[in-house]
Amino acid sequence: QVQLQESGPGLVKPSETLSLTCTVSGGSISSYYWSWIRQSPGKGLEWIGYIYYTGSTKYNPSLKSRVTILVDTSKNQFSLKLGSVTAADTAVYYCARPKWGDGGWFDPWGPGTPVTVSS
Amino acid sequence: QSVLTQPPSVSGAPGQRVTISCTGSSSNTGAGHDVHWYQHLPGTAPKLFIYGNSNRPSGVPDRFSGSKSGTSASLAITGLQAEDEADYYCQSYDNSLSGWVFGGGTKLTVL
C-alpha cells in the first residue's frame, strides 16, 4: 500500500524559500498525480498545487507566483518550493495523491510536516 | 474563509446520531462535483472516510454515511463512539479555481 512521507526544514526565515520533499513508498510515482496541501493554524485546508509524473503542473492561483512543484521519478519523490515566505505561510504541509487531475478525492496523505516562518 | 462551509463543531452522546453539513456553491458542489469526507486526528494523516458523496472505503465502519443534494452534502454518523471524536473535513472541486476546495472542518465531540 502506498505511503507518503514529507520532509524538510521546520523553520524558514521570512523572504526565504520553503523547500519540502515528499517520498512515495510502496508503489511507483509514475502514472499518478501528486499534490501539496497545507493547513494554517486555526484554519482549514488549502490546496497548493499538483504535479503529474510527466512533470505537468497546476497551481492554486493565490499561490501560483511563488510556487514550484517538481518530480523526480528516479527517487520516487516530488517536491515543493514556496518563495518569498511570510508568517502567513506558517502551516502544516501535507503531500497527498489526488484521484484525477481535475477532481476526485485525495488518498493517501502523508502525516504532514509543520513549517514555521520566523526570523 | 473556506470555500465550503461546515459548522465549527458538533457533539453527541455515545450511541446517538450526528450529522455534519457541508455547503458549497454553483462553481463546486452545485456544478455537479462530488463531495468527499476526511477524518483527521491531530498529528496524523487525514484519512479518506467517504468518497463520491456516499461511498465508504474499505475499513470505514458502516456507521458512517454520506449524501449530497444540490449544493449541500452531509456526513452522518450513527451509534456514536468515543473513537469517532476527531475533526472532519469535506472536499470538492471548484470550476472557478480549477482546483480542489475544502471546508473549514468540524470538530466532533463525543460527550
PDB file of C-alpha atoms in Angstrom:
ATOM      1  CA  GLN A   1       0.000   0.000   0.000  1.00  0.00           C
ATOM      2  CA  VAL A   2       1.291   3.406  -0.982  1.00  0.00           C
ATOM      3  CA  GLN A   3       2.623   5.608   1.811  1.00  0.00           C
ATOM      4  CA  LEU A   4       3.748   9.229   1.703  1.00  0.00           C
ATOM      5  CA  GLN A   5       6.242  11.000   3.942  1.00  0.00           C
ATOM      6  CA  GLU A   6       7.035  14.711   3.964  1.00  0.00           C
ATOM      7  CA  SER A   7      10.470  16.005   4.931  1.00  0.00           C
ATOM      8  CA  GLY A   8      12.223  19.343   5.127  1.00  0.00           C
ATOM      9  CA  PRO A   9      13.195  22.206   7.433  1.00  0.00           C
ATOM     10  CA  GLY A  10      10.724  23.066  10.155  1.00  0.00           C
ATOM     11  CA  LEU A  11      11.847  26.691  10.342  1.00  0.00           C
ATOM     12  CA  VAL A  12      12.217  29.133   7.467  1.00  0.00           C
ATOM     13  CA  LYS A  13      13.130  32.815   7.643  1.00  0.00           C
ATOM     14  CA  PRO A  14      10.833  35.455   6.162  1.00  0.00           C
ATOM     15  CA  SER A  15      11.506  36.246   2.484  1.00  0.00           C
ATOM     16  CA  GLU A  16      13.351  32.947   2.009  1.00  0.00           C
ATOM     17  CA  THR A  17      12.226  29.841   0.125  1.00  0.00           C
ATOM     18  CA  LEU A  18      10.414  26.954   1.794  1.00  0.00           C
ATOM     19  CA  SER A  19      11.511  23.597   0.386  1.00  0.00           C
ATOM     20  CA  LEU A  20       9.841  20.283   1.161  1.00  0.00           C
ATOM     21  CA  THR A  21      10.092  16.782  -0.281  1.00  0.00           C
ATOM     22  CA  CYS A  22       7.523  14.013  -0.357  1.00  0.00           C
ATOM     23  CA  THR A  23       8.806  10.452  -0.631  1.00  0.00           C
ATOM     24  CA  VAL A  24       6.467   7.856  -2.076  1.00  0.00           C
ATOM     25  CA  SER A  25       6.919   4.283  -0.849  1.00  0.00           C
ATOM     26  CA  GLY A  26       5.072   1.062  -1.515  1.00  0.00           C
ATOM     27  CA  GLY A  27       4.328   1.980  -5.110  1.00  0.00           C
ATOM     28  CA  SER A  28       5.545   3.902  -8.136  1.00  0.00           C
ATOM     29  CA  ILE A  29       5.186   7.623  -8.549  1.00  0.00           C
ATOM     30  CA  SER A  30       4.513   7.032 -12.241  1.00  0.00           C
ATOM     31  CA  SER A  31       1.034   7.211 -13.765  1.00  0.00           C
ATOM     32  CA  TYR A  32      -0.343   9.349 -10.947  1.00  0.00           C
ATOM     33  CA  TYR A  33      -0.933  12.940  -9.933  1.00  0.00           C
ATOM     34  CA  TRP A  34       0.662  14.216  -6.720  1.00  0.00           C
ATOM     35  CA  SER A  35      -0.347  17.211  -4.656  1.00  0.00           C
ATOM     36  CA  TRP A  36       0.624  19.544  -1.851  1.00  0.00           C
ATOM     37  CA  ILE A  37      -1.951  20.796   0.655  1.00  0.00           C
ATOM     38  CA  ARG A  38      -1.462  22.949   3.740  1.00  0.00           C
ATOM     39  CA  GLN A  39      -3.309  23.872   6.907  1.00  0.00           C
ATOM     40  CA  SER A  40      -2.501  27.142   8.612  1.00  0.00           C
ATOM     41  CA  PRO A  41      -3.033  27.412  12.387  1.00  0.00           C
ATOM     42  CA  GLY A  42      -6.700  27.629  13.194  1.00  0.00           C
ATOM     43  CA  LYS A  43      -7.700  27.474   9.543  1.00  0.00           C
ATOM     44  CA  GLY A  44      -8.957  24.925   7.069  1.00  0.00           C
ATOM     45  CA  LEU A  45      -7.114  23.020   4.397  1.00  0.00           C
ATOM     46  CA  GLU A  46      -5.778  24.775   1.287  1.00  0.00           C
ATOM     47  CA  TRP A  47      -4.787  23.044  -1.944  1.00  0.00           C
ATOM     48  CA  ILE A  48      -1.406  24.350  -3.140  1.00  0.00           C
ATOM     49  CA  GLY A  49      -0.905  22.555  -6.421  1.00  0.00           C
ATOM     50  CA  TYR A  50      -0.265  19.268  -8.169  1.00  0.00           C
ATOM     51  CA  ILE A  51       2.239  17.625 -10.489  1.00  0.00           C
ATOM     52  CA  TYR A  52       1.697  14.729 -12.871  1.00  0.00           C
ATOM     53  CA  TYR A  53       4.523  12.196 -13.081  1.00  0.00           C
ATOM     54  CA  THR A  54       5.342  13.569 -16.537  1.00  0.00           C
ATOM     55  CA  GLY A  55       6.102  16.947 -14.969  1.00  0.00           C
ATOM     56  CA  SER A  56       2.972  18.896 -15.899  1.00  0.00           C
ATOM     57  CA  THR A  57       1.702  21.096 -13.099  1.00  0.00           C
ATOM     58  CA  LYS A  58      -1.258  23.133 -11.905  1.00  0.00           C
ATOM     59  CA  TYR A  59      -1.137  25.609  -9.045  1.00  0.00           C
ATOM     60  CA  ASN A  60      -3.646  27.409  -6.844  1.00  0.00           C
ATOM     61  CA  PRO A  61      -3.936  30.890  -8.403  1.00  0.00           C
ATOM     62  CA  SER A  62      -3.497  32.506  -4.990  1.00  0.00           C
ATOM     63  CA  LEU A  63      -0.008  30.991  -4.694  1.00  0.00           C
ATOM     64  CA  LYS A  64       0.952  30.495  -8.328  1.00  0.00           C
ATOM     65  CA  SER A  65       3.519  33.296  -8.494  1.00  0.00           C
ATOM     66  CA  ARG A  66       5.529  31.779  -5.631  1.00  0.00           C
ATOM     67  CA  VAL A  67       5.103  28.014  -6.069  1.00  0.00           C
ATOM     68  CA  THR A  68       7.110  25.399  -7.945  1.00  0.00           C
ATOM     69  CA  ILE A  69       6.407  21.672  -7.734  1.00  0.00           C
ATOM     70  CA  LEU A  70       8.904  19.242  -9.236  1.00  0.00           C
ATOM     71  CA  VAL A  71       9.026  15.462  -9.603  1.00  0.00           C
ATOM     72  CA  ASP A  72      11.985  13.080  -9.526  1.00  0.00           C
ATOM     73  CA  THR A  73      10.777   9.725 -10.776  1.00  0.00           C
ATOM     74  CA  SER A  74      14.193   8.107 -10.224  1.00  0.00           C
ATOM     75  CA  LYS A  75      13.881   8.776  -6.498  1.00  0.00           C
ATOM     76  CA  ASN A  76      10.095   8.330  -6.309  1.00  0.00           C
ATOM     77  CA  GLN A  77       9.862  11.815  -4.865  1.00  0.00           C
ATOM     78  CA  PHE A  78       8.206  15.120  -5.597  1.00  0.00           C
ATOM     79  CA  SER A  79       8.976  18.466  -4.047  1.00  0.00           C
ATOM     80  CA  LEU A  80       7.511  21.842  -3.165  1.00  0.00           C
ATOM     81  CA  LYS A  81       9.249  25.185  -3.300  1.00  0.00           C
ATOM     82  CA  LEU A  82       7.417  28.263  -1.995  1.00  0.00           C
ATOM     83  CA  GLY A  83       9.298  31.534  -2.373  1.00  0.00           C
ATOM     84  CA  SER A  84       9.196  34.847  -0.537  1.00  0.00           C
ATOM     85  CA  VAL A  85       7.548  33.315   2.509  1.00  0.00           C
ATOM     86  CA  THR A  86       5.898  35.323   5.246  1.00  0.00           C
ATOM     87  CA  ALA A  87       4.349  34.423   8.588  1.00  0.00           C
ATOM     88  CA  ALA A  88       1.132  33.674   6.692  1.00  0.00           C
ATOM     89  CA  ASP A  89       2.863  30.643   5.179  1.00  0.00           C
ATOM     90  CA  THR A  90       3.291  29.048   8.601  1.00  0.00           C
ATOM     91  CA  ALA A  91       1.339  25.812   8.355  1.00  0.00           C
ATOM     92  CA  VAL A  92       1.364  22.058   8.416  1.00  0.00           C
ATOM     93  CA  TYR A  93       2.189  20.925   4.886  1.00  0.00           C
ATOM     94  CA  TYR A  94       0.794  17.657   3.564  1.00  0.00           C
ATOM     95  CA  CYS A  95       1.523  15.708   0.419  1.00  0.00           C
ATOM     96  CA  ALA A  96      -1.312  13.636  -0.989  1.00  0.00           C
ATOM     97  CA  ARG A  97      -2.390  11.798  -4.123  1.00  0.00           C
ATOM     98  CA  PRO A  98      -5.440  13.123  -5.956  1.00  0.00           C
ATOM     99  CA  LYS A  99      -7.576  10.617  -7.800  1.00  0.00           C
ATOM    100  CA  TRP A 100      -7.571  12.661 -11.025  1.00  0.00           C
ATOM    101  CA  GLY A 101      -6.111  15.870 -12.352  1.00  0.00           C
ATOM    102  CA  ASP A 102      -9.441  17.612 -12.453  1.00  0.00           C
ATOM    103  CA  GLY A 103     -11.395  16.323  -9.488  1.00  0.00           C
ATOM    104  CA  GLY A 104     -11.825  13.428  -7.174  1.00  0.00           C
ATOM    105  CA  TRP A 105     -10.519  12.797  -3.711  1.00  0.00           C
ATOM    106  CA  PHE A 106      -7.099  12.625  -2.048  1.00  0.00           C
ATOM    107  CA  ASP A 107      -5.813   9.256  -0.893  1.00  0.00           C
ATOM    108  CA  PRO A 108      -3.397   8.589   0.657  1.00  0.00           C
ATOM    109  CA  TRP A 109      -1.965  11.521   2.590  1.00  0.00           C
ATOM    110  CA  GLY A 110       1.313  11.944   4.379  1.00  0.00           C
ATOM    111  CA  PRO A 111       1.278  12.667   8.117  1.00  0.00           C
ATOM    112  CA  GLY A 112       2.218  16.289   7.464  1.00  0.00           C
ATOM    113  CA  THR A 113       5.213  18.378   8.426  1.00  0.00           C
ATOM    114  CA  PRO A 114       4.941  21.638  10.359  1.00  0.00           C
ATOM    115  CA  VAL A 115       6.743  24.661   8.966  1.00  0.00           C
ATOM    116  CA  THR A 116       7.164  27.898  10.876  1.00  0.00           C
ATOM    117  CA  VAL A 117       8.180  31.126   9.167  1.00  0.00           C
ATOM    118  CA  SER A 118      10.067  33.242  11.646  1.00  0.00           C
ATOM    119  CA  SER A 119      13.320  35.126  11.967  1.00  0.00           C
TER     120      SER A 119
ATOM    121  CA  GLN B   1     -12.763  31.770   4.930  1.00  0.00           C
ATOM    122  CA  SER B   2     -13.081  28.308   3.410  1.00  0.00           C
ATOM    123  CA  VAL B   3     -14.887  27.821   0.095  1.00  0.00           C
ATOM    124  CA  LEU B   4     -17.060  25.045   1.541  1.00  0.00           C
ATOM    125  CA  THR B   5     -18.971  25.878   4.727  1.00  0.00           C
ATOM    126  CA  GLN B   6     -19.090  23.491   7.668  1.00  0.00           C
ATOM    127  CA  PRO B   7     -20.242  24.031  11.262  1.00  0.00           C
ATOM    128  CA  PRO B   8     -17.211  24.540  13.530  1.00  0.00           C
ATOM    129  CA  SER B   9     -18.380  21.902  15.973  1.00  0.00           C
ATOM    130  CA  VAL B  10     -20.980  19.237  16.649  1.00  0.00           C
ATOM    131  CA  SER B  11     -21.413  16.957  19.617  1.00  0.00           C
ATOM    132  CA  GLY B  12     -23.385  13.949  20.705  1.00  0.00           C
ATOM    133  CA  ALA B  13     -23.584  11.302  23.367  1.00  0.00           C
ATOM    134  CA  PRO B  14     -22.385   7.753  22.772  1.00  0.00           C
ATOM    135  CA  GLY B  15     -24.907   5.838  20.705  1.00  0.00           C
ATOM    136  CA  GLN B  16     -26.534   8.938  19.263  1.00  0.00           C
ATOM    137  CA  ARG B  17     -26.653  10.100  15.638  1.00  0.00           C
ATOM    138  CA  VAL B  18     -24.996  13.286  14.467  1.00  0.00           C
ATOM    139  CA  THR B  19     -24.753  14.955  11.098  1.00  0.00           C
ATOM    140  CA  ILE B  20     -22.188  17.362   9.690  1.00  0.00           C
ATOM    141  CA  SER B  21     -23.231  19.641   6.861  1.00  0.00           C
ATOM    142  CA  CYS B  22     -21.118  20.961   4.010  1.00  0.00           C
ATOM    143  CA  THR B  23     -22.419  23.744   1.791  1.00  0.00           C
ATOM    144  CA  GLY B  24     -20.830  24.924  -1.421  1.00  0.00           C
ATOM    145  CA  SER B  25     -21.862  26.960  -4.435  1.00  0.00           C
ATOM    146  CA  SER B  26     -22.675  26.783  -8.114  1.00  0.00           C
ATOM    147  CA  SER B  27     -18.981  26.585  -9.026  1.00  0.00           C
ATOM    148  CA  ASN B  28     -18.240  23.473  -6.986  1.00  0.00           C
ATOM    149  CA  THR B  29     -20.834  21.217  -5.361  1.00  0.00           C
ATOM    150  CA  GLY B  30     -23.656  22.864  -7.305  1.00  0.00           C
ATOM    151  CA  ALA B  31     -21.790  22.253 -10.554  1.00  0.00           C
ATOM    152  CA  GLY B  32     -22.099  18.534 -10.012  1.00  0.00           C
ATOM    153  CA  HIS B  33     -18.721  17.885  -8.432  1.00  0.00           C
ATOM    154  CA  ASP B  34     -18.756  15.150  -5.831  1.00  0.00           C
ATOM    155  CA  VAL B  35     -18.128  15.714  -2.131  1.00  0.00           C
ATOM    156  CA  HIS B  36     -15.597  13.680  -0.185  1.00  0.00           C
ATOM    157  CA  TRP B  37     -15.045  13.481   3.569  1.00  0.00           C
ATOM    158  CA  TYR B  38     -11.920  13.033   5.688  1.00  0.00           C
ATOM    159  CA  GLN B  39     -11.378  12.188   9.333  1.00  0.00           C
ATOM    160  CA  HIS B  40      -8.405  13.973  10.845  1.00  0.00           C
ATOM    161  CA  LEU B  41      -6.806  13.231  14.178  1.00  0.00           C
ATOM    162  CA  PRO B  42      -4.174  15.791  15.259  1.00  0.00           C
ATOM    163  CA  GLY B  43      -0.658  14.831  14.245  1.00  0.00           C
ATOM    164  CA  THR B  44      -1.788  12.170  11.812  1.00  0.00           C
ATOM    165  CA  ALA B  45      -2.545  11.970   8.109  1.00  0.00           C
ATOM    166  CA  PRO B  46      -6.110  12.888   7.167  1.00  0.00           C
ATOM    167  CA  LYS B  47      -7.983   9.709   6.289  1.00  0.00           C
ATOM    168  CA  LEU B  48     -10.483   9.374   3.473  1.00  0.00           C
ATOM    169  CA  PHE B  49     -13.807   8.357   5.027  1.00  0.00           C
ATOM    170  CA  ILE B  50     -16.353   8.980   2.265  1.00  0.00           C
ATOM    171  CA  TYR B  51     -15.700   9.402  -1.465  1.00  0.00           C
ATOM    172  CA  GLY B  52     -18.032  10.183  -4.315  1.00  0.00           C
ATOM    173  CA  ASN B  53     -20.677  11.615  -1.954  1.00  0.00           C
ATOM    174  CA  SER B  54     -21.690   8.335  -0.371  1.00  0.00           C
ATOM    175  CA  ASN B  55     -19.088   5.626  -0.830  1.00  0.00           C
ATOM    176  CA  ARG B  56     -17.099   4.178   2.048  1.00  0.00           C
ATOM    177  CA  PRO B  57     -13.524   2.969   1.543  1.00  0.00           C
ATOM    178  CA  SER B  58     -12.678  -0.451   2.857  1.00  0.00           C
ATOM    179  CA  GLY B  59     -12.243  -0.382   6.619  1.00  0.00           C
ATOM    180  CA  VAL B  60     -14.549   2.554   7.342  1.00  0.00           C
ATOM    181  CA  PRO B  61     -17.403   1.476   9.625  1.00  0.00           C
ATOM    182  CA  ASP B  62     -20.867   1.424   8.089  1.00  0.00           C
ATOM    183  CA  ARG B  63     -21.955   3.764  10.895  1.00  0.00           C
ATOM    184  CA  PHE B  64     -20.620   6.494   8.599  1.00  0.00           C
ATOM    185  CA  SER B  65     -22.683   7.547   5.596  1.00  0.00           C
ATOM    186  CA  GLY B  66     -22.692  10.450   3.173  1.00  0.00           C
ATOM    187  CA  SER B  67     -25.233  12.149   0.970  1.00  0.00           C
ATOM    188  CA  LYS B  68     -25.405  15.114  -1.392  1.00  0.00           C
ATOM    189  CA  SER B  69     -28.221  17.178  -2.801  1.00  0.00           C
ATOM    190  CA  GLY B  70     -27.712  20.291  -4.869  1.00  0.00           C
ATOM    191  CA  THR B  71     -25.039  22.479  -3.335  1.00  0.00           C
ATOM    192  CA  SER B  72     -25.097  20.726   0.054  1.00  0.00           C
ATOM    193  CA  ALA B  73     -23.749  17.480   1.414  1.00  0.00           C
ATOM    194  CA  SER B  74     -23.932  15.726   4.766  1.00  0.00           C
ATOM    195  CA  LEU B  75     -21.919  13.228   6.736  1.00  0.00           C
ATOM    196  CA  ALA B  76     -23.987  11.176   9.164  1.00  0.00           C
ATOM    197  CA  ILE B  77     -22.576   9.120  11.995  1.00  0.00           C
ATOM    198  CA  THR B  78     -24.863   6.732  13.827  1.00  0.00           C
ATOM    199  CA  GLY B  79     -24.140   4.823  17.026  1.00  0.00           C
ATOM    200  CA  LEU B  80     -21.590   7.432  18.066  1.00  0.00           C
ATOM    201  CA  GLN B  81     -18.475   6.034  19.719  1.00  0.00           C
ATOM    202  CA  ALA B  82     -15.670   7.713  21.645  1.00  0.00           C
ATOM    203  CA  GLU B  83     -13.220   6.794  18.891  1.00  0.00           C
ATOM    204  CA  ASP B  84     -15.194   8.934  16.439  1.00  0.00           C
ATOM    205  CA  GLU B  85     -14.031  12.102  18.185  1.00  0.00           C
ATOM    206  CA  ALA B  86     -11.978  13.928  15.550  1.00  0.00           C
ATOM    207  CA  ASP B  87     -12.029  16.726  13.006  1.00  0.00           C
ATOM    208  CA  TYR B  88     -13.989  16.083   9.818  1.00  0.00           C
ATOM    209  CA  TYR B  89     -13.403  17.919   6.549  1.00  0.00           C
ATOM    210  CA  CYS B  90     -15.421  17.968   3.360  1.00  0.00           C
ATOM    211  CA  GLN B  91     -13.779  18.494  -0.034  1.00  0.00           C
ATOM    212  CA  SER B  92     -14.863  19.054  -3.611  1.00  0.00           C
ATOM    213  CA  TYR B  93     -13.568  20.520  -6.880  1.00  0.00           C
ATOM    214  CA  ASP B  94     -14.170  24.089  -7.968  1.00  0.00           C
ATOM    215  CA  ASN B  95     -14.567  25.205 -11.582  1.00  0.00           C
ATOM    216  CA  SER B  96     -13.681  28.847 -10.884  1.00  0.00           C
ATOM    217  CA  LEU B  97     -10.488  27.920  -9.057  1.00  0.00           C
ATOM    218  CA  SER B  98      -9.852  24.998 -11.402  1.00  0.00           C
ATOM    219  CA  GLY B  99      -8.685  23.203  -8.297  1.00  0.00           C
ATOM    220  CA  TRP B 100      -9.711  21.425  -5.132  1.00  0.00           C
ATOM    221  CA  VAL B 101     -11.502  23.149  -2.253  1.00  0.00           C
ATOM    222  CA  PHE B 102     -12.118  22.189   1.347  1.00  0.00           C
ATOM    223  CA  GLY B 103     -14.439  23.004   4.184  1.00  0.00           C
ATOM    224  CA  GLY B 104     -13.154  24.660   7.328  1.00  0.00           C
ATOM    225  CA  GLY B 105     -13.526  21.455   9.298  1.00  0.00           C
ATOM    226  CA  THR B 106     -15.928  20.337  12.023  1.00  0.00           C
ATOM    227  CA  LYS B 107     -14.766  19.178  15.418  1.00  0.00           C
ATOM    228  CA  LEU B 108     -16.864  16.234  16.607  1.00  0.00           C
ATOM    229  CA  THR B 109     -17.014  15.834  20.362  1.00  0.00           C
ATOM    230  CA  VAL B 110     -18.404  12.686  21.925  1.00  0.00           C
ATOM    231  CA  LEU B 111     -19.908  13.724  25.251  1.00  0.00           C
TER     232      LEU B 111
END
